[in-house]
């Protein structure tokens, strides 16, 4: 059973088989993103995160390219250039990347063709990036006289290390899917015709075989606690989490389904069953 939302103008949104697909939908502009698209993306990820019928989100682009980055041809930013931005103004790419960062559900980005500038930074908080052999990437900001955005200077070194991040961002050069895979920016590379099959196969596996609350807690543990300067607060939180598994029906089901050699039927949902002591939930 599927659900298609029509209340967007620059993206599309549909749900099928517990997977929400969010598609950049400006192929005539090679999916160049605008302020409107950024806000629609943030709203769509929020919608998927709050929907109990969604377990995984796929982010992709219509046409031959994922996104060539910011398209300022439609008037630029959403503030009066003479008055300047309000104090709480947020640049567009970060509106999307910050919402992906906060997700309780895994996100898989399907990248083909060009994914450059903001068309790449918005994918950095995704849990997976799968690429086509025709993909071309670039953090091209220094070649345009502008600056990295989407909080990419925080995300990228965590994915590929400071040395590679420095190279890509300082040079602004383009690089191919093979280099991206070697560096760990993308998880796997596929022929263009096979990319979405690989993405949806991964999404189906995550939806069927992992526990939603366990995934939600795990992805936030990694993002919010891996950069701490000591393991002590991480272990303190681990201890609280593990102490509760005796009363956790998903933990019981996980063990039973393994012993009985059957698919698990997890019942807890991140919309209502996350532990109330998580430090990032306050």
PDB file of N, CA, C and O in Angstrom, residues 63-115:
ATOM      1  N   UNK A  63      15.818  12.503 -12.694  1.00  0.00           N
ATOM      2  CA  UNK A  63      16.652  12.797 -13.852  1.00  0.00           C
ATOM      3  C   UNK A  63      18.057  12.240 -13.722  1.00  0.00           C
ATOM      4  O   UNK A  63      18.323  11.322 -12.945  1.00  0.00           O
ATOM      5  N   UNK A  64      18.982  12.814 -14.475  1.00  0.00           N
ATOM      6  CA  UNK A  64      20.332  12.271 -14.587  1.00  0.00           C
ATOM      7  C   UNK A  64      21.275  12.719 -13.480  1.00  0.00           C
ATOM      8  O   UNK A  64      22.365  12.157 -13.343  1.00  0.00           O
ATOM      9  N   UNK A  65      20.904  13.734 -12.714  1.00  0.00           N
ATOM     10  CA  UNK A  65      21.775  14.263 -11.666  1.00  0.00           C
ATOM     11  C   UNK A  65      21.054  14.251 -10.328  1.00  0.00           C
ATOM     12  O   UNK A  65      19.845  14.492 -10.261  1.00  0.00           O
ATOM     13  N   UNK A  66      21.843  14.016  -9.271  1.00  0.00           N
ATOM     14  CA  UNK A  66      21.263  14.189  -7.945  1.00  0.00           C
ATOM     15  C   UNK A  66      21.006  15.668  -7.699  1.00  0.00           C
ATOM     16  O   UNK A  66      19.878  16.085  -7.470  1.00  0.00           O
ATOM     17  N   UNK A  67      22.060  16.488  -7.738  1.00  0.00           N
ATOM     18  CA  UNK A  67      21.894  17.936  -7.585  1.00  0.00           C
ATOM     19  C   UNK A  67      23.209  18.637  -7.885  1.00  0.00           C
ATOM     20  O   UNK A  67      24.269  18.210  -7.409  1.00  0.00           O
ATOM     21  N   UNK A  68      23.107  19.727  -8.631  1.00  0.00           N
ATOM     22  CA  UNK A  68      24.296  20.529  -8.941  1.00  0.00           C
ATOM     23  C   UNK A  68      24.523  21.632  -7.911  1.00  0.00           C
ATOM     24  O   UNK A  68      25.375  22.499  -8.111  1.00  0.00           O
ATOM     25  N   UNK A  69      23.779  21.597  -6.817  1.00  0.00           N
ATOM     26  CA  UNK A  69      23.993  22.576  -5.757  1.00  0.00           C
ATOM     27  C   UNK A  69      23.014  23.724  -5.812  1.00  0.00           C
ATOM     28  O   UNK A  69      21.982  23.664  -6.484  1.00  0.00           O
ATOM     29  N   UNK A  70      23.355  24.784  -5.102  1.00  0.00           N
ATOM     30  CA  UNK A  70      22.427  25.901  -4.924  1.00  0.00           C
ATOM     31  C   UNK A  70      22.112  26.580  -6.251  1.00  0.00           C
ATOM     32  O   UNK A  70      22.998  26.843  -7.055  1.00  0.00           O
ATOM     33  N   UNK A  71      20.834  26.867  -6.447  1.00  0.00           N
ATOM     34  CA  UNK A  71      20.365  27.610  -7.623  1.00  0.00           C
ATOM     35  C   UNK A  71      19.855  28.958  -7.124  1.00  0.00           C
ATOM     36  O   UNK A  71      18.778  29.052  -6.539  1.00  0.00           O
ATOM     37  N   UNK A  72      20.656  29.986  -7.339  1.00  0.00           N
ATOM     38  CA  UNK A  72      20.288  31.319  -6.869  1.00  0.00           C
ATOM     39  C   UNK A  72      19.630  32.155  -7.952  1.00  0.00           C
ATOM     40  O   UNK A  72      19.401  33.347  -7.775  1.00  0.00           O
ATOM     41  N   UNK A  73      19.283  31.523  -9.069  1.00  0.00           N
ATOM     42  CA  UNK A  73      18.743  32.274 -10.201  1.00  0.00           C
ATOM     43  C   UNK A  73      17.332  32.786  -9.957  1.00  0.00           C
ATOM     44  O   UNK A  73      16.852  33.645 -10.692  1.00  0.00           O
ATOM     45  N   UNK A  74      16.665  32.258  -8.919  1.00  0.00           N
ATOM     46  CA  UNK A  74      15.276  32.655  -8.662  1.00  0.00           C
ATOM     47  C   UNK A  74      15.171  33.735  -7.588  1.00  0.00           C
ATOM     48  O   UNK A  74      14.132  33.900  -6.962  1.00  0.00           O
ATOM     49  N   UNK A  75      16.241  34.446  -7.357  1.00  0.00           N
ATOM     50  CA  UNK A  75      16.124  35.582  -6.449  1.00  0.00           C
ATOM     51  C   UNK A  75      16.926  35.478  -5.182  1.00  0.00           C
ATOM     52  O   UNK A  75      16.879  36.358  -4.340  1.00  0.00           O
ATOM     53  N   UNK A  76      17.682  34.383  -5.018  1.00  0.00           N
ATOM     54  CA  UNK A  76      18.584  34.294  -3.881  1.00  0.00           C
ATOM     55  C   UNK A  76      17.886  33.916  -2.588  1.00  0.00           C
ATOM     56  O   UNK A  76      17.000  33.078  -2.567  1.00  0.00           O
ATOM     57  N   UNK A  77      18.267  34.568  -1.512  1.00  0.00           N
ATOM     58  CA  UNK A  77      17.833  34.138  -0.191  1.00  0.00           C
ATOM     59  C   UNK A  77      16.494  34.753   0.200  1.00  0.00           C
ATOM     60  O   UNK A  77      15.975  35.661  -0.454  1.00  0.00           O
ATOM     61  N   UNK A  78      15.961  34.261   1.306  1.00  0.00           N
ATOM     62  CA  UNK A  78      14.630  34.671   1.749  1.00  0.00           C
ATOM     63  C   UNK A  78      14.737  35.777   2.802  1.00  0.00           C
ATOM     64  O   UNK A  78      14.169  35.678   3.875  1.00  0.00           O
ATOM     65  N   UNK A  79      15.506  36.828   2.479  1.00  0.00           N
ATOM     66  CA  UNK A  79      15.506  38.021   3.313  1.00  0.00           C
ATOM     67  C   UNK A  79      15.838  39.212   2.431  1.00  0.00           C
ATOM     68  O   UNK A  79      16.370  39.070   1.326  1.00  0.00           O
ATOM     69  N   UNK A  80      15.488  40.379   2.909  1.00  0.00           N
ATOM     70  CA  UNK A  80      15.748  41.617   2.172  1.00  0.00           C
ATOM     71  C   UNK A  80      17.252  41.897   2.186  1.00  0.00           C
ATOM     72  O   UNK A  80      17.834  42.102   3.251  1.00  0.00           O
ATOM     73  N   UNK A  81      17.905  41.894   1.015  1.00  0.00           N
ATOM     74  CA  UNK A  81      19.362  42.104   1.009  1.00  0.00           C
ATOM     75  C   UNK A  81      19.779  43.461   1.556  1.00  0.00           C
ATOM     76  O   UNK A  81      20.893  43.605   2.068  1.00  0.00           O
ATOM     77  N   UNK A  82      18.901  44.448   1.480  1.00  0.00           N
ATOM     78  CA  UNK A  82      19.239  45.759   2.022  1.00  0.00           C
ATOM     79  C   UNK A  82      19.197  45.767   3.548  1.00  0.00           C
ATOM     80  O   UNK A  82      20.026  46.413   4.200  1.00  0.00           O
ATOM     81  N   UNK A  83      18.245  45.040   4.101  1.00  0.00           N
ATOM     82  CA  UNK A  83      18.106  44.988   5.559  1.00  0.00           C
ATOM     83  C   UNK A  83      19.028  43.941   6.178  1.00  0.00           C
ATOM     84  O   UNK A  83      19.380  44.034   7.359  1.00  0.00           O
ATOM     85  N   UNK A  84      19.421  42.934   5.388  1.00  0.00           N
ATOM     86  CA  UNK A  84      20.252  41.864   5.911  1.00  0.00           C
ATOM     87  C   UNK A  84      19.423  40.782   6.574  1.00  0.00           C
ATOM     88  O   UNK A  84      18.220  40.946   6.814  1.00  0.00           O
ATOM     89  N   UNK A  85      20.043  39.650   6.889  1.00  0.00           N
ATOM     90  CA  UNK A  85      19.289  38.530   7.458  1.00  0.00           C
ATOM     91  C   UNK A  85      18.903  38.779   8.904  1.00  0.00           C
ATOM     92  O   UNK A  85      19.628  39.462   9.636  1.00  0.00           O
ATOM     93  N   UNK A  86      17.775  38.232   9.340  1.00  0.00           N
ATOM     94  CA  UNK A  86      17.450  38.291  10.766  1.00  0.00           C
ATOM     95  C   UNK A  86      18.446  37.456  11.559  1.00  0.00           C
ATOM     96  O   UNK A  86      19.162  36.609  11.014  1.00  0.00           O
ATOM     97  N   UNK A  87      18.483  37.686  12.859  1.00  0.00           N
ATOM     98  CA  UNK A  87      19.490  37.039  13.707  1.00  0.00           C
ATOM     99  C   UNK A  87      19.378  35.519  13.682  1.00  0.00           C
ATOM    100  O   UNK A  87      20.387  34.819  13.857  1.00  0.00           O
ATOM    101  N   UNK A  88      18.182  34.996  13.467  1.00  0.00           N
ATOM    102  CA  UNK A  88      17.997  33.547  13.519  1.00  0.00           C
ATOM    103  C   UNK A  88      17.978  32.908  12.127  1.00  0.00           C
ATOM    104  O   UNK A  88      17.574  31.756  11.970  1.00  0.00           O
ATOM    105  N   UNK A  89      18.405  33.646  11.101  1.00  0.00           N
ATOM    106  CA  UNK A  89      18.384  33.104   9.743  1.00  0.00           C
ATOM    107  C   UNK A  89      19.330  31.921   9.604  1.00  0.00           C
ATOM    108  O   UNK A  89      20.433  31.934  10.153  1.00  0.00           O
ATOM    109  N   UNK A  90      18.895  30.893   8.882  1.00  0.00           N
ATOM    110  CA  UNK A  90      19.718  29.717   8.643  1.00  0.00           C
ATOM    111  C   UNK A  90      19.883  29.513   7.143  1.00  0.00           C
ATOM    112  O   UNK A  90      18.898  29.549   6.402  1.00  0.00           O
ATOM    113  N   UNK A  91      21.123  29.278   6.706  1.00  0.00           N
ATOM    114  CA  UNK A  91      21.335  29.064   5.280  1.00  0.00           C
ATOM    115  C   UNK A  91      20.612  27.778   4.852  1.00  0.00           C
ATOM    116  O   UNK A  91      20.420  26.858   5.647  1.00  0.00           O
ATOM    117  N   UNK A  92      20.210  27.715   3.580  1.00  0.00           N
ATOM    118  CA  UNK A  92      19.279  26.665   3.153  1.00  0.00           C
ATOM    119  C   UNK A  92      19.783  25.235   3.311  1.00  0.00           C
ATOM    120  O   UNK A  92      19.031  24.364   3.759  1.00  0.00           O
ATOM    121  N   UNK A  93      21.026  24.934   2.934  1.00  0.00           N
ATOM    122  CA  UNK A  93      21.482  23.546   2.994  1.00  0.00           C
ATOM    123  C   UNK A  93      21.414  23.005   4.415  1.00  0.00           C
ATOM    124  O   UNK A  93      21.038  21.852   4.639  1.00  0.00           O
ATOM    125  N   UNK A  94      21.763  23.835   5.388  1.00  0.00           N
ATOM    126  CA  UNK A  94      21.728  23.398   6.774  1.00  0.00           C
ATOM    127  C   UNK A  94      20.333  23.117   7.283  1.00  0.00           C
ATOM    128  O   UNK A  94      20.158  22.320   8.215  1.00  0.00           O
ATOM    129  N   UNK A  95      19.343  23.744   6.681  1.00  0.00           N
ATOM    130  CA  UNK A  95      17.963  23.459   7.100  1.00  0.00           C
ATOM    131  C   UNK A  95      17.619  22.000   6.827  1.00  0.00           C
ATOM    132  O   UNK A  95      16.876  21.369   7.583  1.00  0.00           O
ATOM    133  N   UNK A  96      18.171  21.473   5.742  1.00  0.00           N
ATOM    134  CA  UNK A  96      17.966  20.063   5.404  1.00  0.00           C
ATOM    135  C   UNK A  96      18.913  19.167   6.195  1.00  0.00           C
ATOM    136  O   UNK A  96      18.482  18.203   6.826  1.00  0.00           O
ATOM    137  N   UNK A  97      20.223  19.480   6.186  1.00  0.00           N
ATOM    138  CA  UNK A  97      21.191  18.576   6.813  1.00  0.00           C
ATOM    139  C   UNK A  97      20.960  18.465   8.318  1.00  0.00           C
ATOM    140  O   UNK A  97      21.100  17.377   8.898  1.00  0.00           O
ATOM    141  N   UNK A  98      20.572  19.553   8.967  1.00  0.00           N
ATOM    142  CA  UNK A  98      20.326  19.484  10.409  1.00  0.00           C
ATOM    143  C   UNK A  98      19.114  18.610  10.721  1.00  0.00           C
ATOM    144  O   UNK A  98      19.078  17.927  11.738  1.00  0.00           O
ATOM    145  N   UNK A  99      18.103  18.628   9.831  1.00  0.00           N
ATOM    146  CA  UNK A  99      16.928  17.781  10.081  1.00  0.00           C
ATOM    147  C   UNK A  99      17.261  16.312   9.870  1.00  0.00           C
ATOM    148  O   UNK A  99      16.776  15.439  10.593  1.00  0.00           O
ATOM    149  N   UNK A 100      18.128  16.014   8.879  1.00  0.00           N
ATOM    150  CA  UNK A 100      18.551  14.628   8.694  1.00  0.00           C
ATOM    151  C   UNK A 100      19.365  14.171   9.904  1.00  0.00           C
ATOM    152  O   UNK A 100      19.199  13.051  10.390  1.00  0.00           O
ATOM    153  N   UNK A 101      20.244  15.030  10.387  1.00  0.00           N
ATOM    154  CA  UNK A 101      21.032  14.704  11.573  1.00  0.00           C
ATOM    155  C   UNK A 101      20.144  14.300  12.741  1.00  0.00           C
ATOM    156  O   UNK A 101      20.466  13.359  13.485  1.00  0.00           O
ATOM    157  N   UNK A 102      19.022  14.969  12.914  1.00  0.00           N
ATOM    158  CA  UNK A 102      18.147  14.728  14.065  1.00  0.00           C
ATOM    159  C   UNK A 102      17.210  13.540  13.867  1.00  0.00           C
ATOM    160  O   UNK A 102      16.449  13.213  14.783  1.00  0.00           O
ATOM    161  N   UNK A 103      17.255  12.880  12.707  1.00  0.00           N
ATOM    162  CA  UNK A 103      16.306  11.800  12.410  1.00  0.00           C
ATOM    163  C   UNK A 103      16.427  10.648  13.402  1.00  0.00           C
ATOM    164  O   UNK A 103      17.522  10.307  13.864  1.00  0.00           O
ATOM    165  N   UNK A 104      15.300  10.028  13.683  1.00  0.00           N
ATOM    166  CA  UNK A 104      15.274   8.771  14.416  1.00  0.00           C
ATOM    167  C   UNK A 104      15.268   7.577  13.463  1.00  0.00           C
ATOM    168  O   UNK A 104      15.343   6.436  13.921  1.00  0.00           O
ATOM    169  N   UNK A 105      15.170   7.836  12.169  1.00  0.00           N
ATOM    170  CA  UNK A 105      15.073   6.760  11.182  1.00  0.00           C
ATOM    171  C   UNK A 105      16.230   6.851  10.201  1.00  0.00           C
ATOM    172  O   UNK A 105      16.689   7.944   9.873  1.00  0.00           O
ATOM    173  N   UNK A 106      16.735   5.714   9.737  1.00  0.00           N
ATOM    174  CA  UNK A 106      17.882   5.747   8.835  1.00  0.00           C
ATOM    175  C   UNK A 106      17.530   6.362   7.486  1.00  0.00           C
ATOM    176  O   UNK A 106      16.408   6.232   6.992  1.00  0.00           O
ATOM    177  N   UNK A 107      18.525   7.032   6.906  1.00  0.00           N
ATOM    178  CA  UNK A 107      18.372   7.715   5.628  1.00  0.00           C
ATOM    179  C   UNK A 107      19.412   7.165   4.659  1.00  0.00           C
ATOM    180  O   UNK A 107      20.603   7.085   4.992  1.00  0.00           O
ATOM    181  N   UNK A 108      18.970   6.804   3.459  1.00  0.00           N
ATOM    182  CA  UNK A 108      19.848   6.303   2.409  1.00  0.00           C
ATOM    183  C   UNK A 108      19.799   7.283   1.252  1.00  0.00           C
ATOM    184  O   UNK A 108      18.726   7.544   0.706  1.00  0.00           O
ATOM    185  N   UNK A 109      20.935   7.836   0.867  1.00  0.00           N
ATOM    186  CA  UNK A 109      20.998   8.740  -0.277  1.00  0.00           C
ATOM    187  C   UNK A 109      21.439   7.954  -1.498  1.00  0.00           C
ATOM    188  O   UNK A 109      22.418   7.206  -1.462  1.00  0.00           O
ATOM    189  N   UNK A 110      20.699   8.120  -2.600  1.00  0.00           N
ATOM    190  CA  UNK A 110      21.007   7.477  -3.879  1.00  0.00           C
ATOM    191  C   UNK A 110      21.556   8.549  -4.809  1.00  0.00           C
ATOM    192  O   UNK A 110      20.828   9.461  -5.210  1.00  0.00           O
ATOM    193  N   UNK A 111      22.846   8.446  -5.143  1.00  0.00           N
ATOM    194  CA  UNK A 111      23.535   9.518  -5.857  1.00  0.00           C
ATOM    195  C   UNK A 111      23.960   9.060  -7.240  1.00  0.00           C
ATOM    196  O   UNK A 111      24.670   8.061  -7.375  1.00  0.00           O
ATOM    197  N   UNK A 112      23.534   9.820  -8.244  1.00  0.00           N
ATOM    198  CA  UNK A 112      24.035   9.579  -9.590  1.00  0.00           C
ATOM    199  C   UNK A 112      24.248  10.913 -10.288  1.00  0.00           C
ATOM    200  O   UNK A 112      23.728  11.944  -9.856  1.00  0.00           O
ATOM    201  N   UNK A 113      25.051  10.894 -11.337  1.00  0.00           N
ATOM    202  CA  UNK A 113      25.352  12.139 -12.019  1.00  0.00           C
ATOM    203  C   UNK A 113      26.094  13.083 -11.084  1.00  0.00           C
ATOM    204  O   UNK A 113      26.920  12.673 -10.280  1.00  0.00           O
ATOM    205  N   UNK A 114      25.791  14.359 -11.198  1.00  0.00           N
ATOM    206  CA  UNK A 114      26.472  15.359 -10.373  1.00  0.00           C
ATOM    207  C   UNK A 114      25.841  15.469  -8.990  1.00  0.00           C
ATOM    208  O   UNK A 114      24.620  15.542  -8.861  1.00  0.00           O
ATOM    209  N   UNK A 115      26.710  15.482  -7.994  1.00  0.00           N
ATOM    210  CA  UNK A 115      26.305  15.798  -6.617  1.00  0.00           C
ATOM    211  C   UNK A 115      27.403  16.707  -6.092  1.00  0.00           C
ATOM    212  O   UNK A 115      28.437  16.239  -5.609  1.00  0.00           O
TER     213      UNK A 115
END
